[in-house]
Amino acid sequence: MSDRKTLLRVTRRGLLSGAAGAATLAVAPRLMTPAIAQAAPFKVGLMLPYTGTFAKLGQFIDDGFRLYVEQKGGKLGGREISFVQIDDESKPEAATDNVNRLIGRDKVDLVVGTVHSGVAMAMVKVARDTNTLLIIPNAGANDATGPACAPNIFRSSFSNWQTTYPAGKVMVDAGLKNVVTITWRYTAGQEMIGAFAENFTKNGGKIVEQLTLPFPEVEFQALITQIASLKPDAVFSFFAGGGAVKFVKDYAAAGLNKTIPLYGAGFLTDGTLEAQGAAANGIRTTLHYADNLDNPANIAFLKAFKAKTSKDGDIYAVQGYDAAAMLDVGLTAVKGDASARDTLVKAIAAAKIDSPRGPLSFNKAHNPVQNIYLREVRNGRNELVSIAQADVDDPARGCKLT
Ligand code: BEZ
């Protein structure tokens, strides 16, 4: 048995052995804390896109996660945190090999990843097969907290359904009844447009045309010409990262921002505004975050993120930050002893986190329950208009966890 395992086992016996254990606890804490402190660092494997159209998203998640750990002095639950990272390039075909490398070669204790829904679903399969702890800090694939839900899988972000379902009613209420949708042809695009359409048509809206192009293509011109000739009341879209920058600029360059209001999932304008400039003014989106949320956690987070990175925080940074906060809750509950897996998992599942996005808790499938905000781009920021829907809980269709 390795020294580390010996130390952890002794510590757990002290914690768990009933009355004798309770008696020991009066003196044990001073013995226990050094034991865990001397254990090998808890190893976090960051599997994120550091190149490609989602590169900035991945980097901000990474920065947010590391910021939280730094604020806690490099330790969570008394246990030192170390990192390894891998660039998944948002390529589903490489995902299984990449995550297996983190788990098999690097022997990580937790995988944090990723941004792209297709890549995330490959990670979910490996995490289920190997019972590895996984926190998804962005990708919204509904199945990850639906039929593929598992005790060891959590999300600090959203389900694809969750972010856009509220927008269906928002647009009908704004008198926008004939809408063209446009997105990339892959899981996130299809699910976000699907959830929007579900609520939009239920409230009396009509989808005039559903336009798509392959991920991560950015040749939007022909589709924008088609939108101009269809003359809908509005457009609803999902794009993110570099693709979102290009779409918003092309839409404005064609003059459509003056005649056909552009709406979308908030990823269209989050982390992208500096590059989009005036082309983004007036775009309305729904998301679980707005830049000017006036709560102490958000104000402190934005200040600290700016001090660390010289950049303005966004939803991706918040999701990385909250993923670390979730790990903190879990490791604190077990005093750094991650082998007490059931206790660690139960603590995260029951967590109530004071997130920069507002109150954050988790449903039975380990997906966040959270407010979805309507935002508008003004003064280079995604400013809060209203709460589009409070405490939105993904239906977790197909999840068998109780
Ligand atoms: C996704 O693939 O799930 C995704 C990517 C970027 C932003 C939001 C969702």
mmCIF file of C-alpha atoms and ligand atoms in Angstrom:
data_model
loop_
_atom_site.group_PDB
_atom_site.id
_atom_site.type_symbol
_atom_site.label_atom_id
_atom_site.label_comp_id
_atom_site.label_asym_id
_atom_site.label_seq_id
_atom_site.Cartn_x
_atom_site.Cartn_y
_atom_site.Cartn_z
ATOM 1 C CA MET A 1 0.000 0.000 0.000
ATOM 2 C CA SER A 2 1.383 3.448 -0.854
ATOM 3 C CA ASP A 3 2.098 5.967 1.926
ATOM 4 C CA ARG A 4 -0.616 8.162 0.595
ATOM 5 C CA LYS A 5 -3.226 5.402 0.753
ATOM 6 C CA THR A 6 -2.108 4.459 4.262
ATOM 7 C CA LEU A 7 -2.474 8.019 5.443
ATOM 8 C CA LEU A 8 -5.891 8.414 3.878
ATOM 9 C CA ARG A 9 -7.182 5.113 5.233
ATOM 10 C CA VAL A 10 -6.051 5.882 8.762
ATOM 11 C CA THR A 11 -7.690 9.259 8.539
ATOM 12 C CA ARG A 12 -10.971 7.877 7.259
ATOM 13 C CA ARG A 13 -11.054 5.204 9.953
ATOM 14 C CA GLY A 14 -10.642 7.978 12.517
ATOM 15 C CA LEU A 15 -13.550 9.801 10.922
ATOM 16 C CA LEU A 16 -15.928 6.932 10.355
ATOM 17 C CA SER A 17 -15.614 4.400 13.124
ATOM 18 C CA GLY A 18 -18.645 5.296 15.227
ATOM 19 C CA ALA A 19 -18.353 5.967 18.979
ATOM 20 C CA ALA A 20 -14.689 5.092 19.169
ATOM 21 C CA GLY A 21 -14.132 7.361 16.199
ATOM 22 C CA ALA A 22 -16.132 10.138 17.842
ATOM 23 C CA ALA A 23 -13.988 9.865 20.948
ATOM 24 C CA THR A 24 -10.878 10.033 18.807
ATOM 25 C CA LEU A 25 -12.194 13.105 16.995
ATOM 26 C CA ALA A 26 -11.663 15.251 20.088
ATOM 27 C CA VAL A 27 -7.932 14.931 19.511
ATOM 28 C CA ALA A 28 -7.895 13.756 15.914
ATOM 29 C CA PRO A 29 -8.347 17.011 13.961
ATOM 30 C CA ARG A 30 -4.818 18.158 14.653
ATOM 31 C CA LEU A 31 -3.516 14.773 13.559
ATOM 32 C CA MET A 32 -5.837 14.494 10.590
ATOM 33 C CA THR A 33 -5.194 17.807 8.950
ATOM 34 C CA PRO A 34 -1.451 17.253 8.429
ATOM 35 C CA ALA A 35 -2.147 13.758 7.059
ATOM 36 C CA ILE A 36 -4.352 15.107 4.287
ATOM 37 C CA ALA A 37 -2.093 18.087 3.793
ATOM 38 C CA GLN A 38 0.811 15.690 3.157
ATOM 39 C CA ALA A 39 -1.220 13.590 0.716
ATOM 40 C CA ALA A 40 -0.355 14.013 -2.944
ATOM 41 C CA PRO A 41 -2.085 17.002 -4.531
ATOM 42 C CA PHE A 42 -5.572 16.467 -5.862
ATOM 43 C CA LYS A 43 -5.019 16.404 -9.609
ATOM 44 C CA VAL A 44 -7.453 18.293 -11.876
ATOM 45 C CA GLY A 45 -7.398 17.482 -15.598
ATOM 46 C CA LEU A 46 -8.575 20.445 -17.657
ATOM 47 C CA MET A 47 -9.777 19.221 -21.054
ATOM 48 C CA LEU A 48 -10.731 22.368 -22.954
ATOM 49 C CA PRO A 49 -10.379 23.957 -26.390
ATOM 50 C CA TYR A 50 -7.240 26.114 -26.322
ATOM 51 C CA THR A 51 -7.240 26.473 -30.132
ATOM 52 C CA GLY A 52 -9.979 26.845 -32.757
ATOM 53 C CA THR A 53 -13.252 28.773 -32.806
ATOM 54 C CA PHE A 54 -13.894 28.093 -29.060
ATOM 55 C CA ALA A 55 -10.314 28.833 -27.893
ATOM 56 C CA LYS A 56 -11.200 31.978 -25.950
ATOM 57 C CA LEU A 57 -14.066 30.171 -24.221
ATOM 58 C CA GLY A 58 -11.730 27.413 -23.044
ATOM 59 C CA GLN A 59 -9.115 29.863 -21.811
ATOM 60 C CA PHE A 60 -11.682 31.835 -19.789
ATOM 61 C CA ILE A 61 -12.991 28.647 -18.145
ATOM 62 C CA ASP A 62 -9.393 27.736 -17.277
ATOM 63 C CA ASP A 63 -8.714 31.242 -15.902
ATOM 64 C CA GLY A 64 -11.929 31.205 -13.847
ATOM 65 C CA PHE A 65 -11.154 27.810 -12.312
ATOM 66 C CA ARG A 66 -7.582 28.757 -11.427
ATOM 67 C CA LEU A 67 -8.713 32.119 -10.012
ATOM 68 C CA TYR A 68 -10.961 30.378 -7.485
ATOM 69 C CA VAL A 69 -8.184 27.982 -6.428
ATOM 70 C CA GLU A 70 -5.711 30.883 -6.090
ATOM 71 C CA GLN A 71 -8.184 32.772 -3.915
ATOM 72 C CA LYS A 72 -8.208 29.745 -1.596
ATOM 73 C CA GLY A 73 -4.412 29.702 -1.361
ATOM 74 C CA GLY A 74 -4.004 26.816 -3.826
ATOM 75 C CA LYS A 75 -5.939 24.383 -1.603
ATOM 76 C CA LEU A 76 -9.547 23.191 -1.517
ATOM 77 C CA GLY A 77 -10.804 21.365 1.560
ATOM 78 C CA GLY A 78 -7.241 21.547 2.889
ATOM 79 C CA ARG A 79 -5.889 19.603 -0.108
ATOM 80 C CA GLU A 80 -3.382 21.105 -2.500
ATOM 81 C CA ILE A 81 -4.633 21.290 -6.101
ATOM 82 C CA SER A 82 -2.453 20.519 -9.128
ATOM 83 C CA PHE A 83 -3.325 20.754 -12.808
ATOM 84 C CA VAL A 84 -2.722 19.037 -16.111
ATOM 85 C CA GLN A 85 -4.355 20.305 -19.279
ATOM 86 C CA ILE A 86 -5.095 19.075 -22.758
ATOM 87 C CA ASP A 87 -6.317 20.943 -25.848
ATOM 88 C CA ASP A 88 -9.418 19.149 -27.183
ATOM 89 C CA GLU A 89 -9.611 21.512 -30.210
ATOM 90 C CA SER A 90 -13.425 21.041 -30.136
ATOM 91 C CA LYS A 91 -12.872 17.813 -32.108
ATOM 92 C CA PRO A 92 -15.290 15.019 -31.132
ATOM 93 C CA GLU A 93 -13.245 12.458 -33.084
ATOM 94 C CA ALA A 94 -10.230 12.979 -30.777
ATOM 95 C CA ALA A 95 -12.219 13.245 -27.545
ATOM 96 C CA THR A 96 -12.118 9.638 -26.329
ATOM 97 C CA ASP A 97 -8.325 9.414 -26.732
ATOM 98 C CA ASN A 98 -7.847 12.783 -25.038
ATOM 99 C CA VAL A 99 -9.920 11.988 -21.967
ATOM 100 C CA ASN A 100 -8.409 8.506 -21.695
ATOM 101 C CA ARG A 101 -4.978 10.144 -21.651
ATOM 102 C CA LEU A 102 -5.971 12.310 -18.686
ATOM 103 C CA ILE A 103 -7.470 9.409 -16.765
ATOM 104 C CA GLY A 104 -5.092 6.582 -17.749
ATOM 105 C CA ARG A 105 -1.728 8.311 -18.214
ATOM 106 C CA ASP A 106 -2.017 11.394 -16.011
ATOM 107 C CA LYS A 107 -4.154 9.681 -13.354
ATOM 108 C CA VAL A 108 -6.275 12.744 -12.643
ATOM 109 C CA ASP A 109 -8.738 12.749 -9.744
ATOM 110 C CA LEU A 110 -11.229 14.954 -11.585
ATOM 111 C CA VAL A 111 -11.788 15.872 -15.225
ATOM 112 C CA VAL A 112 -13.101 19.373 -15.961
ATOM 113 C CA GLY A 113 -14.323 19.723 -19.544
ATOM 114 C CA THR A 114 -15.492 20.854 -21.973
ATOM 115 C CA VAL A 115 -17.056 23.512 -24.232
ATOM 116 C CA HIS A 116 -18.358 21.551 -27.270
ATOM 117 C CA SER A 117 -21.410 19.290 -26.773
ATOM 118 C CA GLY A 118 -20.128 16.521 -29.066
ATOM 119 C CA VAL A 119 -16.768 16.355 -27.301
ATOM 120 C CA ALA A 120 -18.510 16.401 -23.916
ATOM 121 C CA MET A 121 -20.678 13.399 -24.758
ATOM 122 C CA ALA A 122 -17.571 11.325 -25.543
ATOM 123 C CA MET A 123 -16.157 12.423 -22.165
ATOM 124 C CA VAL A 124 -19.406 11.475 -20.421
ATOM 125 C CA LYS A 125 -19.169 7.947 -21.831
ATOM 126 C CA VAL A 126 -15.597 7.485 -20.563
ATOM 127 C CA ALA A 127 -16.444 9.067 -17.191
ATOM 128 C CA ARG A 128 -19.343 6.626 -16.795
ATOM 129 C CA ASP A 129 -17.239 3.618 -17.857
ATOM 130 C CA THR A 130 -14.365 4.479 -15.495
ATOM 131 C CA ASN A 131 -16.416 6.102 -12.696
ATOM 132 C CA THR A 132 -14.225 9.208 -12.963
ATOM 133 C CA LEU A 133 -15.500 12.436 -11.432
ATOM 134 C CA LEU A 134 -16.444 14.876 -14.234
ATOM 135 C CA ILE A 135 -17.569 18.512 -14.036
ATOM 136 C CA ILE A 136 -18.752 19.961 -17.342
ATOM 137 C CA PRO A 137 -17.998 23.705 -17.271
ATOM 138 C CA ASN A 138 -19.882 24.636 -20.456
ATOM 139 C CA ALA A 139 -21.138 22.052 -22.980
ATOM 140 C CA GLY A 140 -24.922 21.925 -22.826
ATOM 141 C CA ALA A 141 -25.667 18.519 -24.445
ATOM 142 C CA ASN A 142 -29.057 17.649 -22.953
ATOM 143 C CA ASP A 143 -28.195 13.947 -22.706
ATOM 144 C CA ALA A 144 -25.302 14.544 -20.266
ATOM 145 C CA THR A 145 -27.836 15.341 -17.553
ATOM 146 C CA GLY A 146 -30.612 13.371 -19.259
ATOM 147 C CA PRO A 147 -30.374 9.677 -20.205
ATOM 148 C CA ALA A 148 -26.592 9.620 -19.560
ATOM 149 C CA CYS A 149 -26.810 11.217 -16.110
ATOM 150 C CA ALA A 150 -24.687 9.558 -13.411
ATOM 151 C CA PRO A 151 -23.704 10.154 -9.775
ATOM 152 C CA ASN A 152 -20.142 11.111 -10.798
ATOM 153 C CA ILE A 153 -21.170 13.658 -13.486
ATOM 154 C CA PHE A 154 -21.988 17.323 -12.747
ATOM 155 C CA ARG A 155 -22.427 20.501 -14.744
ATOM 156 C CA SER A 156 -21.491 24.018 -13.625
ATOM 157 C CA SER A 157 -23.064 25.483 -16.746
ATOM 158 C CA PHE A 158 -26.486 24.794 -18.317
ATOM 159 C CA SER A 159 -28.362 22.349 -20.497
ATOM 160 C CA ASN A 160 -28.929 23.435 -24.081
ATOM 161 C CA TRP A 161 -32.670 23.289 -23.413
ATOM 162 C CA GLN A 162 -32.360 25.599 -20.412
ATOM 163 C CA THR A 163 -30.822 28.699 -21.982
ATOM 164 C CA THR A 164 -33.190 29.136 -24.923
ATOM 165 C CA TYR A 165 -36.559 27.736 -23.807
ATOM 166 C CA PRO A 166 -37.429 31.039 -22.035
ATOM 167 C CA ALA A 167 -36.629 33.015 -25.217
ATOM 168 C CA GLY A 168 -39.628 31.467 -27.010
ATOM 169 C CA LYS A 169 -42.075 33.322 -24.771
ATOM 170 C CA VAL A 170 -39.949 36.482 -24.604
ATOM 171 C CA MET A 171 -40.150 36.908 -28.384
ATOM 172 C CA VAL A 172 -43.895 36.234 -28.666
ATOM 173 C CA ASP A 173 -44.485 38.718 -25.829
ATOM 174 C CA ALA A 174 -42.452 41.273 -27.813
ATOM 175 C CA GLY A 175 -44.865 40.798 -30.746
ATOM 176 C CA LEU A 176 -42.340 38.879 -32.879
ATOM 177 C CA LYS A 177 -44.425 36.029 -34.306
ATOM 178 C CA ASN A 178 -42.656 35.006 -37.552
ATOM 179 C CA VAL A 179 -39.084 34.006 -36.930
ATOM 180 C CA VAL A 180 -36.207 32.512 -38.944
ATOM 181 C CA THR A 181 -33.709 30.443 -36.944
ATOM 182 C CA ILE A 182 -30.049 29.985 -37.835
ATOM 183 C CA THR A 183 -27.323 27.857 -36.253
ATOM 184 C CA TRP A 184 -24.528 25.327 -36.705
ATOM 185 C CA ARG A 185 -25.642 21.782 -37.528
ATOM 186 C CA TYR A 186 -24.493 19.932 -34.383
ATOM 187 C CA THR A 187 -25.897 18.965 -30.980
ATOM 188 C CA ALA A 188 -25.781 22.378 -29.288
ATOM 189 C CA GLY A 189 -27.285 24.226 -32.250
ATOM 190 C CA GLN A 190 -30.046 21.676 -32.795
ATOM 191 C CA GLU A 191 -30.967 21.461 -29.102
ATOM 192 C CA MET A 192 -30.933 25.206 -28.450
ATOM 193 C CA ILE A 193 -33.044 25.961 -31.506
ATOM 194 C CA GLY A 194 -35.310 23.006 -30.610
ATOM 195 C CA ALA A 195 -35.978 24.338 -27.083
ATOM 196 C CA PHE A 196 -36.607 27.843 -28.398
ATOM 197 C CA ALA A 197 -39.039 26.496 -31.024
ATOM 198 C CA GLU A 198 -40.823 24.333 -28.407
ATOM 199 C CA ASN A 199 -41.800 27.340 -26.284
ATOM 200 C CA PHE A 200 -42.171 29.782 -29.199
ATOM 201 C CA THR A 201 -44.715 27.662 -31.100
ATOM 202 C CA LYS A 202 -46.511 26.724 -27.854
ATOM 203 C CA ASN A 203 -47.110 30.456 -27.341
ATOM 204 C CA GLY A 204 -48.399 31.017 -30.877
ATOM 205 C CA GLY A 205 -45.186 31.827 -32.792
ATOM 206 C CA LYS A 206 -44.380 30.464 -36.262
ATOM 207 C CA ILE A 207 -40.958 29.306 -37.457
ATOM 208 C CA VAL A 208 -40.685 30.554 -41.056
ATOM 209 C CA GLU A 209 -37.420 28.752 -41.901
ATOM 210 C CA GLN A 210 -34.678 26.859 -40.037
ATOM 211 C CA LEU A 211 -31.287 27.652 -41.553
ATOM 212 C CA THR A 212 -28.130 25.683 -40.704
ATOM 213 C CA LEU A 213 -24.510 25.267 -41.749
ATOM 214 C CA PRO A 214 -21.896 22.721 -40.629
ATOM 215 C CA PHE A 215 -19.841 23.378 -37.469
ATOM 216 C CA PRO A 216 -17.533 25.390 -37.388
ATOM 217 C CA GLU A 217 -18.078 26.978 -40.844
ATOM 218 C CA VAL A 218 -18.494 30.756 -41.049
ATOM 219 C CA GLU A 219 -19.594 31.316 -44.657
ATOM 220 C CA PHE A 220 -22.830 33.090 -43.702
ATOM 221 C CA GLN A 221 -23.398 35.229 -46.797
ATOM 222 C CA ALA A 222 -25.862 33.008 -48.696
ATOM 223 C CA LEU A 223 -27.936 32.430 -45.550
ATOM 224 C CA ILE A 224 -28.019 36.131 -44.705
ATOM 225 C CA THR A 225 -29.257 36.849 -48.235
ATOM 226 C CA GLN A 226 -31.995 34.254 -47.684
ATOM 227 C CA ILE A 227 -33.032 35.939 -44.403
ATOM 228 C CA ALA A 228 -33.288 39.289 -46.199
ATOM 229 C CA SER A 229 -35.628 37.847 -48.800
ATOM 230 C CA LEU A 230 -37.803 35.996 -46.225
ATOM 231 C CA LYS A 231 -38.348 39.245 -44.264
ATOM 232 C CA PRO A 232 -39.241 37.634 -40.882
ATOM 233 C CA ASP A 233 -40.224 39.686 -37.823
ATOM 234 C CA ALA A 234 -36.919 38.600 -36.215
ATOM 235 C CA VAL A 235 -34.087 36.060 -36.300
ATOM 236 C CA PHE A 236 -33.212 33.676 -33.456
ATOM 237 C CA SER A 237 -29.689 32.195 -33.494
ATOM 238 C CA PHE A 238 -27.056 30.132 -31.752
ATOM 239 C CA PHE A 239 -23.387 30.767 -32.492
ATOM 240 C CA ALA A 240 -20.484 31.164 -30.069
ATOM 241 C CA GLY A 241 -16.827 32.188 -29.971
ATOM 242 C CA GLY A 242 -15.144 33.156 -33.237
ATOM 243 C CA GLY A 243 -18.194 32.066 -35.285
ATOM 244 C CA ALA A 244 -20.464 34.401 -33.301
ATOM 245 C CA VAL A 245 -18.115 37.330 -33.910
ATOM 246 C CA LYS A 246 -18.211 36.740 -37.664
ATOM 247 C CA PHE A 247 -21.994 36.168 -37.829
ATOM 248 C CA VAL A 248 -22.867 39.363 -35.942
ATOM 249 C CA LYS A 249 -20.486 41.425 -38.079
ATOM 250 C CA ASP A 250 -21.775 39.919 -41.345
ATOM 251 C CA TYR A 251 -25.413 40.491 -40.251
ATOM 252 C CA ALA A 252 -24.684 44.155 -39.561
ATOM 253 C CA ALA A 253 -22.601 44.575 -42.729
ATOM 254 C CA ALA A 254 -25.644 43.399 -44.732
ATOM 255 C CA GLY A 255 -27.689 46.113 -42.971
ATOM 256 C CA LEU A 256 -30.098 43.595 -41.426
ATOM 257 C CA ASN A 257 -29.439 44.872 -37.879
ATOM 258 C CA LYS A 258 -31.424 47.992 -38.905
ATOM 259 C CA THR A 259 -34.480 46.094 -40.198
ATOM 260 C CA ILE A 260 -34.731 42.583 -38.674
ATOM 261 C CA PRO A 261 -34.039 42.318 -34.900
ATOM 262 C CA LEU A 262 -31.428 39.709 -34.041
ATOM 263 C CA TYR A 263 -32.023 37.511 -30.979
ATOM 264 C CA GLY A 264 -30.178 34.433 -29.765
ATOM 265 C CA ALA A 265 -28.789 32.283 -27.012
ATOM 266 C CA GLY A 266 -26.512 34.538 -24.946
ATOM 267 C CA PHE A 267 -23.380 32.864 -26.304
ATOM 268 C CA LEU A 268 -23.894 35.030 -29.407
ATOM 269 C CA THR A 269 -22.656 38.077 -27.505
ATOM 270 C CA ASP A 270 -20.827 36.718 -24.434
ATOM 271 C CA GLY A 271 -17.048 36.978 -24.555
ATOM 272 C CA THR A 272 -17.338 38.405 -28.051
ATOM 273 C CA LEU A 273 -18.359 42.056 -27.663
ATOM 274 C CA GLU A 274 -14.912 43.586 -27.912
ATOM 275 C CA ALA A 275 -14.446 41.980 -31.331
ATOM 276 C CA GLN A 276 -18.028 42.622 -32.504
ATOM 277 C CA GLY A 277 -17.993 46.345 -31.641
ATOM 278 C CA ALA A 278 -20.980 48.442 -32.712
ATOM 279 C CA ALA A 279 -22.322 45.581 -34.866
ATOM 280 C CA ALA A 280 -23.657 43.969 -31.671
ATOM 281 C CA ASN A 281 -25.581 46.994 -30.354
ATOM 282 C CA GLY A 282 -29.208 46.177 -29.533
ATOM 283 C CA ILE A 283 -28.927 42.380 -29.847
ATOM 284 C CA ARG A 284 -31.149 40.652 -27.283
ATOM 285 C CA THR A 285 -30.265 37.254 -25.872
ATOM 286 C CA THR A 286 -31.165 34.902 -23.019
ATOM 287 C CA LEU A 287 -28.546 33.421 -20.699
ATOM 288 C CA HIS A 288 -27.832 32.558 -17.056
ATOM 289 C CA TYR A 289 -25.641 35.648 -16.686
ATOM 290 C CA ALA A 290 -25.539 39.384 -17.432
ATOM 291 C CA ASP A 291 -22.455 41.584 -17.089
ATOM 292 C CA ASN A 292 -24.087 44.084 -14.746
ATOM 293 C CA LEU A 293 -25.757 41.686 -12.310
ATOM 294 C CA ASP A 294 -25.689 43.802 -9.205
ATOM 295 C CA ASN A 295 -24.858 41.219 -6.558
ATOM 296 C CA PRO A 296 -21.765 41.252 -4.313
ATOM 297 C CA ALA A 297 -20.475 37.910 -5.673
ATOM 298 C CA ASN A 298 -20.503 39.228 -9.263
ATOM 299 C CA ILE A 299 -18.918 42.555 -8.380
ATOM 300 C CA ALA A 300 -16.113 40.838 -6.453
ATOM 301 C CA PHE A 301 -15.645 38.195 -9.165
ATOM 302 C CA LEU A 302 -15.344 40.722 -12.011
ATOM 303 C CA LYS A 303 -12.824 42.769 -10.032
ATOM 304 C CA ALA A 304 -10.693 39.733 -9.169
ATOM 305 C CA PHE A 305 -10.844 38.324 -12.711
ATOM 306 C CA LYS A 306 -9.743 41.660 -14.159
ATOM 307 C CA ALA A 307 -6.895 41.885 -11.644
ATOM 308 C CA LYS A 308 -5.683 38.377 -12.578
ATOM 309 C CA THR A 309 -6.108 38.468 -16.367
ATOM 310 C CA SER A 310 -6.536 42.164 -17.320
ATOM 311 C CA LYS A 311 -9.738 41.027 -19.060
ATOM 312 C CA ASP A 312 -13.447 41.429 -18.393
ATOM 313 C CA GLY A 313 -15.023 38.266 -17.006
ATOM 314 C CA ASP A 314 -17.858 36.577 -18.878
ATOM 315 C CA ILE A 315 -20.112 33.537 -18.528
ATOM 316 C CA TYR A 316 -17.305 31.111 -19.411
ATOM 317 C CA ALA A 317 -15.079 32.499 -16.660
ATOM 318 C CA VAL A 318 -18.015 32.271 -14.225
ATOM 319 C CA GLN A 319 -18.644 28.630 -15.148
ATOM 320 C CA GLY A 320 -14.965 27.780 -14.572
ATOM 321 C CA TYR A 321 -14.991 29.668 -11.265
ATOM 322 C CA ASP A 322 -18.139 27.853 -10.128
ATOM 323 C CA ALA A 323 -16.745 24.450 -11.160
ATOM 324 C CA ALA A 324 -13.916 25.078 -8.677
ATOM 325 C CA ALA A 325 -16.441 26.256 -6.070
ATOM 326 C CA MET A 326 -18.294 22.947 -6.510
ATOM 327 C CA LEU A 327 -15.081 20.981 -6.022
ATOM 328 C CA ASP A 328 -14.380 23.098 -2.928
ATOM 329 C CA VAL A 329 -17.747 22.118 -1.436
ATOM 330 C CA GLY A 330 -17.034 18.428 -2.133
ATOM 331 C CA LEU A 331 -13.458 18.379 -0.841
ATOM 332 C CA THR A 332 -14.371 20.423 2.229
ATOM 333 C CA ALA A 333 -17.083 17.892 3.129
ATOM 334 C CA VAL A 334 -14.477 15.091 3.157
ATOM 335 C CA LYS A 335 -11.633 17.213 4.564
ATOM 336 C CA GLY A 336 -9.626 16.662 1.411
ATOM 337 C CA ASP A 337 -10.026 12.876 1.351
ATOM 338 C CA ALA A 338 -11.440 12.333 -2.140
ATOM 339 C CA SER A 339 -11.645 8.579 -1.610
ATOM 340 C CA ALA A 340 -14.774 9.289 0.480
ATOM 341 C CA ARG A 341 -16.524 9.595 -2.865
ATOM 342 C CA ASP A 342 -20.143 9.179 -1.771
ATOM 343 C CA THR A 343 -19.897 11.961 0.783
ATOM 344 C CA LEU A 344 -18.072 14.201 -1.672
ATOM 345 C CA VAL A 345 -20.697 13.670 -4.399
ATOM 346 C CA LYS A 346 -23.630 14.152 -2.030
ATOM 347 C CA ALA A 347 -22.140 17.418 -0.789
ATOM 348 C CA ILE A 348 -21.830 18.816 -4.316
ATOM 349 C CA ALA A 349 -25.342 17.651 -5.206
ATOM 350 C CA ALA A 350 -26.745 19.494 -2.178
ATOM 351 C CA ALA A 351 -24.575 22.615 -2.615
ATOM 352 C CA LYS A 352 -26.076 26.095 -2.607
ATOM 353 C CA ILE A 353 -23.515 28.349 -4.192
ATOM 354 C CA ASP A 354 -23.508 32.131 -4.104
ATOM 355 C CA SER A 355 -22.441 32.408 -7.740
ATOM 356 C CA PRO A 356 -21.710 35.605 -9.688
ATOM 357 C CA ARG A 357 -24.699 34.530 -11.827
ATOM 358 C CA GLY A 358 -27.019 34.560 -8.759
ATOM 359 C CA PRO A 359 -28.203 31.612 -6.639
ATOM 360 C CA LEU A 360 -26.939 28.250 -7.952
ATOM 361 C CA SER A 361 -28.175 24.814 -6.888
ATOM 362 C CA PHE A 362 -28.509 21.448 -8.645
ATOM 363 C CA ASN A 363 -31.372 19.213 -9.746
ATOM 364 C CA LYS A 364 -31.473 15.429 -9.357
ATOM 365 C CA ALA A 365 -29.475 15.022 -12.592
ATOM 366 C CA HIS A 366 -26.735 17.401 -11.306
ATOM 367 C CA ASN A 367 -27.649 20.198 -13.729
ATOM 368 C CA PRO A 368 -27.831 23.771 -12.358
ATOM 369 C CA VAL A 369 -31.172 25.256 -11.368
ATOM 370 C CA GLN A 370 -30.771 28.955 -12.137
ATOM 371 C CA ASN A 371 -32.311 32.171 -13.400
ATOM 372 C CA ILE A 372 -32.293 32.816 -17.128
ATOM 373 C CA TYR A 373 -31.916 36.524 -17.880
ATOM 374 C CA LEU A 374 -32.969 38.601 -20.882
ATOM 375 C CA ARG A 375 -30.039 40.855 -21.811
ATOM 376 C CA GLU A 376 -29.442 43.566 -24.399
ATOM 377 C CA VAL A 377 -26.104 44.759 -25.761
ATOM 378 C CA ARG A 378 -25.606 48.376 -24.676
ATOM 379 C CA ASN A 379 -22.365 50.260 -24.124
ATOM 380 C CA GLY A 380 -20.301 47.202 -25.036
ATOM 381 C CA ARG A 381 -21.913 45.075 -22.324
ATOM 382 C CA ASN A 382 -24.644 42.447 -22.012
ATOM 383 C CA GLU A 383 -26.932 44.480 -19.773
ATOM 384 C CA LEU A 384 -29.764 42.994 -17.779
ATOM 385 C CA VAL A 385 -33.256 43.748 -19.143
ATOM 386 C CA SER A 386 -35.284 41.376 -16.937
ATOM 387 C CA ILE A 387 -35.407 37.851 -15.573
ATOM 388 C CA ALA A 388 -36.799 35.946 -18.558
ATOM 389 C CA GLN A 389 -37.633 32.982 -16.319
ATOM 390 C CA ALA A 390 -36.660 32.420 -12.670
ATOM 391 C CA ASP A 391 -35.169 29.194 -11.258
ATOM 392 C CA VAL A 392 -35.222 27.329 -14.572
ATOM 393 C CA ASP A 393 -34.891 23.582 -14.022
ATOM 394 C CA ASP A 394 -34.043 21.355 -16.983
ATOM 395 C CA PRO A 395 -36.625 18.532 -17.239
ATOM 396 C CA ALA A 396 -33.777 15.941 -17.177
ATOM 397 C CA ARG A 397 -35.715 13.790 -19.603
ATOM 398 C CA GLY A 398 -34.531 10.170 -19.393
ATOM 399 C CA CYS A 399 -32.392 10.582 -16.239
ATOM 400 C CA LYS A 400 -32.871 7.661 -13.868
ATOM 401 C CA LEU A 401 -31.142 9.168 -10.793
ATOM 402 C CA THR A 402 -33.468 9.853 -7.866
HETATM 403 C C1 BEZ B 1 -21.909 23.496 -26.852
HETATM 404 O O1 BEZ B 1 -21.378 22.917 -27.813
HETATM 405 O O2 BEZ B 1 -22.599 22.894 -26.024
HETATM 406 C C2 BEZ B 1 -21.684 24.968 -26.689
HETATM 407 C C3 BEZ B 1 -20.590 25.594 -27.247
HETATM 408 C C4 BEZ B 1 -20.396 26.942 -27.061
HETATM 409 C C5 BEZ B 1 -21.283 27.676 -26.293
HETATM 410 C C6 BEZ B 1 -22.373 27.057 -25.751
HETATM 411 C C7 BEZ B 1 -22.589 25.707 -25.938
#
